[in-house]
Short mmCIF file of C-alpha atoms and ligand atoms in Angstrom, two decimals:
data_model
loop_
_atom_site.label_atom_id
_atom_site.label_comp_id
_atom_site.label_asym_id
_atom_site.label_seq_id
_atom_site.Cartn_x
_atom_site.Cartn_y
_atom_site.Cartn_z
CA UNK A 1 0.59 -3.28 23.26
CA UNK A 2 4.05 -3.83 21.75
CA UNK A 3 4.29 -2.73 18.10
CA UNK A 4 5.07 -6.22 16.77
CA UNK A 5 2.63 -8.11 18.97
CA UNK A 6 2.39 -11.68 17.65
CA UNK A 7 3.97 -10.79 14.32
CA UNK A 8 5.88 -13.77 12.94
CA UNK A 9 9.30 -12.72 11.69
CA UNK A 10 11.78 -15.04 10.06
CA UNK A 11 15.30 -13.73 10.51
CA UNK A 12 17.73 -15.01 7.88
CA UNK A 13 21.41 -14.67 8.69
CA UNK A 14 24.09 -14.99 6.02
CA UNK A 15 27.88 -15.07 6.26
CA UNK A 16 29.35 -11.75 7.29
CA UNK A 17 30.94 -10.13 10.31
CA UNK A 18 27.76 -8.11 10.89
CA UNK A 19 26.08 -11.41 11.88
CA UNK A 20 26.89 -10.56 15.49
CA UNK A 21 24.61 -7.50 15.24
CA UNK A 22 21.75 -9.77 14.17
CA UNK A 23 21.60 -11.06 17.75
CA UNK A 24 20.72 -7.59 19.04
CA UNK A 25 18.22 -7.08 16.22
CA UNK A 26 16.63 -10.42 17.14
CA UNK A 27 16.40 -9.33 20.78
CA UNK A 28 14.75 -6.01 19.84
CA UNK A 29 12.15 -7.79 17.68
CA UNK A 30 11.26 -10.11 20.55
CA UNK A 31 11.08 -7.15 22.93
CA UNK A 32 8.49 -5.61 20.59
CA UNK A 33 6.35 -8.72 20.85
CA UNK A 34 7.41 -10.55 17.67
CA UNK A 35 7.74 -14.30 17.38
CA UNK A 36 11.10 -14.88 15.73
CA UNK A 37 12.46 -17.96 13.95
CA UNK A 38 16.07 -17.91 12.80
CA UNK A 39 17.52 -19.54 9.70
CA UNK A 40 21.28 -19.38 9.18
CA UNK A 41 23.26 -20.16 6.05
CA UNK A 42 26.25 -22.47 6.55
CA UNK A 43 28.59 -19.46 6.17
CA UNK A 44 26.73 -17.52 8.87
CA UNK A 45 27.60 -20.22 11.41
CA UNK A 46 31.28 -19.44 10.84
CA UNK A 47 30.65 -16.00 12.34
CA UNK A 48 28.18 -16.64 15.18
CA UNK A 49 26.89 -19.73 16.98
CA UNK A 50 23.30 -20.89 16.36
CA UNK A 51 23.06 -21.38 20.12
CA UNK A 52 23.01 -17.60 20.58
CA UNK A 53 19.79 -17.34 18.56
CA UNK A 54 18.31 -20.46 20.07
CA UNK A 55 18.76 -18.89 23.51
CA UNK A 56 17.23 -15.60 22.36
CA UNK A 57 14.22 -17.05 20.54
CA UNK A 58 13.64 -20.25 22.50
CA UNK A 59 13.32 -22.01 19.14
CA UNK A 60 15.70 -24.33 17.31
CA UNK A 61 17.79 -22.55 14.71
CA UNK A 62 17.48 -24.02 11.23
CA UNK A 63 20.23 -24.23 8.70
CA UNK A 64 20.25 -27.38 6.60
CA UNK A 65 17.99 -27.93 3.64
CA UNK A 66 18.02 -31.67 4.30
CA UNK A 67 18.18 -32.11 8.06
CA UNK A 68 17.15 -35.51 9.42
CA UNK A 69 17.30 -34.17 13.00
CA UNK A 70 14.81 -31.48 12.15
CA UNK A 71 11.98 -33.91 11.50
CA UNK A 72 9.71 -32.01 13.86
CA UNK A 73 10.78 -28.62 12.62
CA UNK A 74 8.81 -26.85 9.93
CA UNK A 75 10.01 -27.44 6.39
CA UNK A 76 10.87 -24.60 4.06
CA UNK A 77 7.36 -24.27 2.62
CA UNK A 78 5.76 -24.20 6.05
CA UNK A 79 8.28 -21.63 7.25
CA UNK A 80 7.63 -19.48 4.19
CA UNK A 81 3.89 -19.67 4.91
CA UNK A 82 4.40 -19.05 8.63
CA UNK A 83 6.27 -15.77 8.27
CA UNK A 84 4.55 -12.35 8.18
CA UNK A 85 7.92 -10.85 7.30
CA UNK A 86 11.32 -12.22 6.32
CA UNK A 87 14.41 -10.12 7.00
CA UNK A 88 17.81 -11.23 5.75
CA UNK A 89 20.30 -9.43 8.01
CA UNK A 90 23.13 -9.35 7.29
CA UNK A 91 22.71 -10.02 3.57
CA UNK A 92 26.11 -10.81 2.03
CA UNK A 93 26.99 -9.93 -1.58
CA UNK A 94 26.87 -13.63 -2.41
CA UNK A 95 23.38 -14.11 -0.94
CA UNK A 96 22.12 -10.97 -2.68
CA UNK A 97 23.43 -12.29 -6.01
CA UNK A 98 21.76 -15.65 -5.41
CA UNK A 99 18.48 -14.02 -4.35
CA UNK A 100 18.53 -11.85 -7.48
CA UNK A 101 19.01 -14.97 -9.61
CA UNK A 102 16.37 -17.01 -7.77
CA UNK A 103 18.81 -19.64 -6.45
CA UNK A 104 17.52 -22.16 -3.90
CA UNK A 105 20.65 -24.06 -2.88
CA UNK A 106 20.33 -23.49 0.86
CA UNK A 107 17.42 -23.41 3.30
CA UNK A 108 17.23 -19.62 3.57
CA UNK A 109 17.20 -19.04 -0.19
CA UNK A 110 14.57 -21.72 -0.62
CA UNK A 111 12.34 -20.10 1.99
CA UNK A 112 12.67 -16.67 0.37
CA UNK A 113 11.81 -18.13 -3.02
CA UNK A 114 8.69 -19.77 -1.57
CA UNK A 115 7.57 -16.72 0.42
CA UNK A 116 4.60 -14.52 -0.36
CA UNK A 117 5.10 -12.16 2.63
CA UNK A 118 7.30 -9.03 2.40
CA UNK A 119 11.03 -9.82 2.26
CA UNK A 120 13.66 -7.28 3.31
CA UNK A 121 17.41 -7.56 2.89
CA UNK A 122 19.93 -5.57 4.94
CA UNK A 123 23.13 -5.56 2.88
CA UNK A 124 26.46 -5.76 4.73
CA UNK A 125 29.76 -5.89 2.89
CA UNK A 126 32.98 -4.08 2.07
CA UNK A 127 32.46 -0.73 0.33
CA UNK A 128 34.10 -1.87 -2.93
CA UNK A 129 31.95 -4.99 -3.02
CA UNK A 130 28.88 -2.80 -2.45
CA UNK A 131 29.74 -0.28 -5.18
CA UNK A 132 30.70 -3.01 -7.65
CA UNK A 133 28.36 -2.78 -10.64
CA UNK A 134 27.45 -6.46 -10.32
CA UNK A 135 26.17 -5.90 -6.76
CA UNK A 136 24.34 -2.73 -7.78
CA UNK A 137 22.67 -4.57 -10.67
CA UNK A 138 21.63 -7.35 -8.29
CA UNK A 139 20.19 -4.84 -5.82
CA UNK A 140 18.23 -3.20 -8.64
CA UNK A 141 16.85 -6.60 -9.60
CA UNK A 142 15.83 -7.32 -6.02
CA UNK A 143 13.93 -4.04 -5.99
CA UNK A 144 12.26 -4.92 -9.27
CA UNK A 145 11.16 -8.20 -7.66
CA UNK A 146 9.58 -6.07 -4.88
CA UNK A 147 12.10 -7.04 -2.18
CA UNK A 148 12.85 -4.29 0.31
CA UNK A 149 16.44 -3.13 0.56
CA UNK A 150 17.19 -1.70 3.99
CA UNK A 151 20.44 0.22 3.97
CA UNK A 152 23.34 -0.13 3.88
CA UNK A 153 24.82 2.66 6.00
CA UNK A 154 28.14 4.39 5.44
CA UNK A 155 30.94 4.52 7.97
CA UNK A 156 33.88 2.59 9.34
CA UNK A 157 33.98 -1.04 8.25
CA UNK A 158 35.29 -4.16 9.98
CA UNK A 159 38.04 -4.44 7.33
CA UNK A 160 39.29 -0.92 8.13
CA UNK A 161 37.79 0.75 5.06
CA UNK A 162 35.47 3.71 5.42
CA UNK A 163 32.50 3.87 3.07
CA UNK A 164 29.08 2.57 2.18
CA UNK A 165 28.29 -1.07 2.95
CA UNK A 166 27.81 -1.32 6.73
CA UNK A 167 24.67 -3.07 7.89
CA UNK A 168 22.13 -0.70 9.45
CA UNK A 169 22.19 -0.66 13.25
CA UNK A 170 19.87 -3.16 15.00
CA UNK A 171 17.62 -0.38 16.33
CA UNK A 172 17.17 1.04 12.80
CA UNK A 173 16.27 -2.41 11.48
CA UNK A 174 13.82 -2.90 14.34
CA UNK A 175 12.20 0.51 13.64
CA UNK A 176 11.85 -0.35 9.94
CA UNK A 177 10.27 -3.69 10.86
CA UNK A 178 7.75 -1.93 13.09
CA UNK A 179 6.97 0.69 10.42
CA UNK A 180 6.17 -2.05 7.95
CA UNK A 181 3.25 -3.27 10.02
CA UNK A 182 1.87 0.14 10.93
CA UNK A 183 -1.36 0.70 8.95
CA UNK A 184 -1.47 3.87 6.83
CA UNK A 185 -4.42 5.76 5.28
CA UNK A 186 -4.04 3.75 2.07
CA UNK A 187 -3.46 0.32 3.62
CA UNK A 188 -5.15 -2.32 1.49
CA UNK A 189 -5.43 -0.02 -1.55
CA UNK A 190 -3.84 -0.62 -4.91
CA UNK A 191 -2.46 2.47 -6.56
CA UNK A 192 -0.94 2.94 -10.01
CA UNK A 193 1.24 5.94 -10.91
CA UNK A 194 2.64 6.94 -14.27
CA UNK A 195 5.92 8.86 -14.13
CA UNK A 196 8.71 10.30 -16.23
CA UNK A 197 8.75 11.26 -19.89
CA UNK A 198 7.94 9.17 -22.93
CA UNK A 199 10.19 8.86 -25.97
CA UNK A 200 8.67 8.89 -29.43
CA UNK A 201 11.06 7.51 -32.01
CA UNK A 202 11.96 9.47 -35.13
CA UNK A 203 14.40 6.89 -36.45
CA UNK A 204 16.52 4.18 -34.74
CA UNK A 205 18.73 6.80 -33.02
CA UNK A 206 16.55 9.87 -32.46
CA UNK A 207 13.40 10.58 -30.52
CA UNK A 208 11.04 13.32 -29.36
CA UNK A 209 10.79 13.69 -25.59
CA UNK A 210 10.56 16.26 -22.79
CA UNK A 211 12.32 17.38 -19.63
CA UNK A 212 10.52 15.20 -17.09
CA UNK A 213 13.00 13.54 -14.72
CA UNK A 214 10.45 11.28 -13.01
CA UNK A 215 11.29 12.81 -9.60
CA UNK A 216 7.71 13.91 -8.86
CA UNK A 217 6.18 10.57 -9.85
CA UNK A 218 8.80 8.50 -8.00
CA UNK A 219 8.33 10.62 -4.86
CA UNK A 220 4.59 9.98 -5.11
CA UNK A 221 5.22 6.24 -5.43
CA UNK A 222 7.34 6.24 -2.24
CA UNK A 223 4.79 8.39 -0.37
CA UNK A 224 1.89 6.16 -1.43
CA UNK A 225 3.85 3.09 -0.34
CA UNK A 226 4.54 4.73 3.02
CA UNK A 227 0.81 5.40 3.32
CA UNK A 228 0.27 1.66 3.03
CA UNK A 229 -0.73 1.31 -0.62
CA UNK A 230 0.42 -1.48 -2.90
CA UNK A 231 2.06 0.62 -5.61
CA UNK A 232 2.65 -0.06 -9.30
CA UNK A 233 4.84 2.50 -11.03
CA UNK A 234 4.57 2.74 -14.81
CA UNK A 235 7.66 4.65 -15.78
CA UNK A 236 9.17 6.12 -18.89
CA UNK A 237 12.99 6.24 -19.17
CA UNK A 238 14.51 7.95 -16.11
CA UNK A 239 17.73 7.68 -14.06
CA UNK A 240 16.18 7.03 -10.65
CA UNK A 241 16.14 4.06 -8.27
CA UNK A 242 12.80 2.37 -7.91
CA UNK A 243 11.47 2.90 -4.37
CA UNK A 244 11.54 -0.29 -2.28
CA UNK A 245 8.42 -2.46 -2.43
CA UNK A 246 7.13 -0.67 -5.51
CA UNK A 247 6.47 -2.75 -8.62
CA UNK A 248 8.03 -1.18 -11.68
CA UNK A 249 6.63 -1.50 -15.19
CA UNK A 250 9.07 0.14 -17.59
CA UNK A 251 8.03 1.61 -20.90
CA UNK A 252 9.35 3.95 -23.54
CA UNK A 253 6.71 5.49 -25.80
CA UNK A 254 3.19 6.74 -25.09
CA UNK A 255 1.90 3.63 -26.89
CA UNK A 256 3.96 1.35 -24.59
CA UNK A 257 2.77 3.26 -21.53
CA UNK A 258 -0.86 2.95 -22.58
CA UNK A 259 -0.35 -0.80 -23.06
CA UNK A 260 1.23 -1.27 -19.61
CA UNK A 261 -1.52 0.78 -17.96
CA UNK A 262 -4.34 -0.97 -19.82
CA UNK A 263 -2.98 -4.44 -19.06
CA UNK A 264 -2.57 -3.74 -15.34
CA UNK A 265 -5.32 -1.27 -14.40
CA UNK A 266 -7.93 -3.84 -13.39
CA UNK A 267 -8.23 -3.94 -9.60
CA UNK A 268 -6.45 -0.62 -9.04
CA UNK A 269 -8.24 1.67 -6.58
CA UNK A 270 -6.41 4.88 -7.45
CA UNK A 271 -4.69 6.02 -10.64
CA UNK A 272 -2.30 9.01 -10.63
CA UNK A 273 -1.09 10.25 -14.02
CA UNK A 274 2.10 12.16 -13.30
CA UNK A 275 3.95 11.19 -16.47
CA UNK A 276 4.73 13.86 -19.02
CA UNK A 277 3.39 11.85 -21.94
CA UNK A 278 4.33 13.15 -25.37
CA UNK A 279 1.22 14.58 -26.99
CA UNK A 280 2.45 13.79 -30.49
CA UNK A 281 4.52 11.08 -32.15
CA UNK A 282 6.08 10.88 -35.58
CA UNK A 283 3.57 9.51 -38.09
CA UNK A 284 6.06 7.17 -39.77
CA UNK A 285 9.21 6.14 -37.89
CA UNK A 286 12.17 5.81 -40.29
CA UNK A 287 13.57 2.29 -40.28
CA UNK A 288 17.11 3.55 -40.85
CA UNK A 289 18.99 6.56 -39.52
CA UNK A 290 17.88 9.66 -41.44
CA UNK A 291 20.82 11.15 -43.33
CA UNK A 292 21.44 14.89 -42.99
CA UNK A 293 21.41 15.57 -46.72
CA UNK A 294 18.35 17.83 -46.93
CA UNK A 295 18.66 21.51 -45.89
CA UNK A 296 15.25 21.35 -44.27
CA UNK A 297 12.98 18.57 -43.24
CA UNK A 298 9.45 18.32 -41.97
CA UNK A 299 8.24 15.67 -39.56
CA UNK A 300 4.60 14.79 -39.74
CA UNK A 301 3.22 14.26 -36.24
CA UNK A 302 0.08 12.52 -35.08
CA UNK A 303 -1.59 12.63 -31.67
CA UNK A 304 -0.67 10.01 -29.09
CA UNK A 305 -3.40 8.24 -27.12
CA UNK A 306 -4.50 10.06 -23.95
CA UNK A 307 -3.67 7.50 -21.27
CA UNK A 308 -5.35 9.34 -18.41
CA UNK A 309 -8.56 9.87 -20.38
CA UNK A 310 -8.62 6.21 -21.43
CA UNK A 311 -8.65 5.24 -17.73
CA UNK A 312 -10.93 8.00 -16.41
CA UNK A 313 -13.56 7.49 -19.11
CA UNK A 314 -13.64 3.70 -18.71
CA UNK A 315 -16.26 1.63 -16.86
CA UNK A 316 -15.36 0.76 -13.23
CA UNK A 317 -12.72 3.45 -13.29
CA UNK A 318 -10.43 3.91 -10.30
CA UNK A 319 -10.23 7.23 -8.43
CA UNK A 320 -8.37 9.27 -11.07
CA UNK A 321 -5.85 12.01 -10.31
CA UNK A 322 -4.39 13.93 -13.24
CA UNK A 323 -1.58 16.43 -13.39
CA UNK A 324 -1.61 19.65 -15.39
CA UNK A 325 1.66 21.19 -16.52
CA UNK A 326 1.01 24.79 -17.52
CA UNK A 327 2.91 27.96 -18.29
CA UNK A 328 -0.06 30.31 -17.76
CA UNK A 329 -3.69 30.37 -16.53
CA UNK A 330 -2.92 27.49 -14.16
CA UNK A 331 -6.32 27.21 -12.46
CA UNK A 332 -8.37 27.76 -15.59
CA UNK A 333 -6.58 25.07 -17.63
CA UNK A 334 -6.45 22.66 -14.69
CA UNK A 335 -10.18 22.97 -14.01
CA UNK A 336 -10.88 22.45 -17.70
CA UNK A 337 -8.84 19.19 -17.66
CA UNK A 338 -10.57 18.10 -14.43
CA UNK A 339 -14.00 18.45 -16.06
CA UNK A 340 -13.12 17.44 -19.61
CA UNK A 341 -11.34 14.20 -18.61
CA UNK A 342 -13.90 13.48 -15.85
CA UNK A 343 -11.19 13.31 -13.19
CA UNK A 344 -11.67 13.07 -9.44
CA UNK A 345 -8.76 15.42 -8.77
CA UNK A 346 -6.08 17.38 -10.59
CA UNK A 347 -2.70 18.64 -9.36
CA UNK A 348 -1.52 21.61 -11.38
CA UNK A 349 2.03 22.91 -11.57
CA UNK A 350 3.70 25.73 -13.41
CA UNK A 351 6.51 24.56 -15.64
CA UNK A 352 7.96 27.93 -16.65
CA UNK A 353 9.91 28.50 -13.40
CA UNK A 354 13.45 27.03 -13.56
CA UNK A 355 13.40 26.46 -9.76
CA UNK A 356 10.19 24.43 -9.75
CA UNK A 357 8.44 21.78 -11.87
CA UNK A 358 10.44 19.82 -14.46
CA UNK A 359 13.81 18.25 -13.52
CA UNK A 360 14.57 20.13 -10.30
CA UNK A 361 14.04 18.78 -6.76
CA UNK A 362 11.33 21.31 -5.80
CA UNK A 363 7.80 21.84 -6.98
CA UNK A 364 4.58 23.62 -5.99
CA UNK A 365 1.07 22.36 -6.68
CA UNK A 366 -2.45 23.74 -6.85
CA UNK A 367 -4.82 20.84 -6.22
CA UNK A 368 -8.47 20.92 -7.34
CA UNK A 369 -11.28 18.43 -6.87
CA UNK A 370 -15.09 18.51 -6.86
CA UNK A 371 -15.90 20.75 -3.91
CA UNK A 372 -12.41 21.65 -2.80
CA UNK A 373 -8.95 22.97 -3.57
CA UNK A 374 -5.64 23.36 -1.79
CA UNK A 375 -2.43 25.23 -2.54
CA UNK A 376 0.78 23.35 -1.72
CA UNK A 377 3.65 25.86 -1.69
CA UNK A 378 7.08 25.23 -3.17
CA UNK A 379 9.03 22.54 -1.29
CA UNK A 380 11.05 19.38 -2.02
CA UNK A 381 9.10 16.94 -4.19
CA UNK A 382 9.45 14.25 -1.50
CA UNK A 383 7.59 16.45 1.03
CA UNK A 384 5.11 17.66 -1.55
CA UNK A 385 4.35 14.07 -2.52
CA UNK A 386 3.50 13.19 1.09
CA UNK A 387 1.11 16.15 1.28
CA UNK A 388 -0.56 15.28 -2.00
CA UNK A 389 -0.94 11.61 -1.05
CA UNK A 390 -2.56 12.68 2.26
CA UNK A 391 -5.07 14.82 0.32
CA UNK A 392 -5.75 12.00 -2.15
CA UNK A 393 -6.30 9.52 0.70
CA UNK A 394 -8.74 11.88 2.43
CA UNK A 395 -10.76 12.83 -0.67
CA UNK A 396 -10.73 9.22 -1.89
CA UNK A 397 -12.23 8.04 1.43
CA UNK A 398 -14.89 10.78 1.27
CA UNK A 399 -15.72 9.93 -2.34
CA UNK A 400 -15.82 6.15 -1.80
CA UNK A 401 -16.60 5.87 1.90
CA UNK A 402 -17.75 2.27 2.14
CA UNK A 403 -16.12 -0.39 0.05
CA UNK A 404 -15.40 -4.01 0.60
CA UNK A 405 -11.83 -3.09 1.64
CA UNK A 406 -12.55 -0.64 4.47
O1 PMT B 501 9.27 14.42 -13.68
P1 PMT B 501 9.69 15.71 -13.00
O2 PMT B 501 10.96 16.26 -13.58
O3 PMT B 501 9.74 15.55 -11.50
O4 PMT B 501 8.57 16.81 -13.31
C1 PMT B 501 7.27 16.64 -12.81
C2 PMT B 501 6.21 17.05 -13.85
C3 PMT B 501 6.31 18.53 -14.12
C4 PMT B 501 6.41 16.27 -15.16
C5 PMT B 501 4.81 16.64 -13.23
O5 PMT B 501 4.63 17.36 -12.04
C6 PMT B 501 3.67 16.93 -14.21
O6 PMT B 501 3.19 18.03 -14.33
N1 PMT B 501 3.21 15.88 -14.94
C7 PMT B 501 2.19 15.98 -15.97
C8 PMT B 501 2.82 16.51 -17.24
C9 PMT B 501 1.82 16.61 -18.38
O7 PMT B 501 1.94 15.90 -19.34
O8 PMT B 501 0.83 17.43 -18.18
P2 PMT B 501 -0.32 17.77 -19.30
O9 PMT B 501 -1.03 18.96 -18.76
O10 PMT B 501 0.29 17.87 -20.65
O11 PMT B 501 -1.24 16.49 -19.27
C10 PMT B 501 -2.44 16.39 -18.46
C11 PMT B 501 -2.58 15.02 -17.89
O12 PMT B 501 -2.83 14.07 -18.91
C12 PMT B 501 -1.37 14.51 -17.13
O13 PMT B 501 -1.84 13.81 -16.00
C13 PMT B 501 -0.70 13.55 -18.12
O14 PMT B 501 -0.03 12.48 -17.45
C14 PMT B 501 -1.91 13.02 -18.88
N2 PMT B 501 -1.65 12.63 -20.27
C15 PMT B 501 -1.27 13.56 -21.18
C16 PMT B 501 -1.09 13.20 -22.51
C17 PMT B 501 -1.29 11.85 -22.86
N3 PMT B 501 -1.10 11.45 -24.11
N4 PMT B 501 -1.65 10.95 -21.94
C18 PMT B 501 -1.82 11.31 -20.64
O15 PMT B 501 -2.15 10.48 -19.81
#
């Protein structure tokens, strides 16, 4: 059976020279069994004729928001409901900006705004337009709104420049479309991950924090998404891009993180606490910048709330996975945390090796759960995350074999 059998895909085409490649993408989707409807912006029609897509899909191509001739065609709400997936390819800088702002001044934008299915955009533009901060901010906002951003690729551009901004090739877009519908071991599961450090204010300009970069937690978010989960990432301040299709909840202090987790934990199937939450905060945060007049000063610290324990000790708790960051006695401390916090699993890492753990791209984990353990040797965090998510999915299914979602 073709990979996209009977999947309903709405292909949105905006104004850009890469519009000609959308015809091949459209053909590949149909070849995989998809039913494709095409919506073009007025600018797109300057680059390629609607007739091309009409011939490929056997369906009328829609373009106008108010089209008297299209009385029998679906309106924008029906089209938004009809689609299993919307892909905007090519997505021009202008359309990306309008999507980020929630504009609805043409048919395609209106459909995207009304859609509840996954929406992917495949940016295509000149390299300087792509690297412009305004475009980058808009892309970031699209990601925060859970739109998928596919590409762009780097290479030679129609204008003669060489750089990032080319639309992905039609075959790559078709492969990504297929991958989106492939069920993974966590399909239908909701998963929340905490990641990164927290910052505990001392005064308006200073804070206590730690060396967590967020790389491990963000890699886990991407791996869980790839395994089919609907992922919410509760993140302290980091300098990383949010993985596509992952919902980001930003926070700063341990108190903020607890609040975000508490407000959004209901309905989550799995909770992974990867954040390096500060264990202590300053008892009284100075309202003004502390002057350096005293030769010595003492900060009084109080314990922060234990976010993981608050989830794992609650009623109707999700499957809880903790992390343990240790500099010695890895297994002993990890097993103690597993039992003490009533966790389902714990992933322990050493954080005294400069080549592994905090900040760097590599890590190694020792994973323990009731009745099992597994050593995951040092490797890139992206690979390690995939291995850990596979273990979590397996043990989760064994622990909660029959639920209403299976
Ligand atoms: O972000 P990177 O640079 O990629 O580095 C990854 C990492 C080393 C930070 C990560 O792999 C890791 O070990 N995260 C957990 C760090 C930590 O705080 O460990 P801990 O042993 O102090 O805490 C035990 C568990 O309780 C953790 O799951 C932690 O998230 C949680 N906790 C701790 C304190 C607190 N107040 N609330 C919590 O939820």
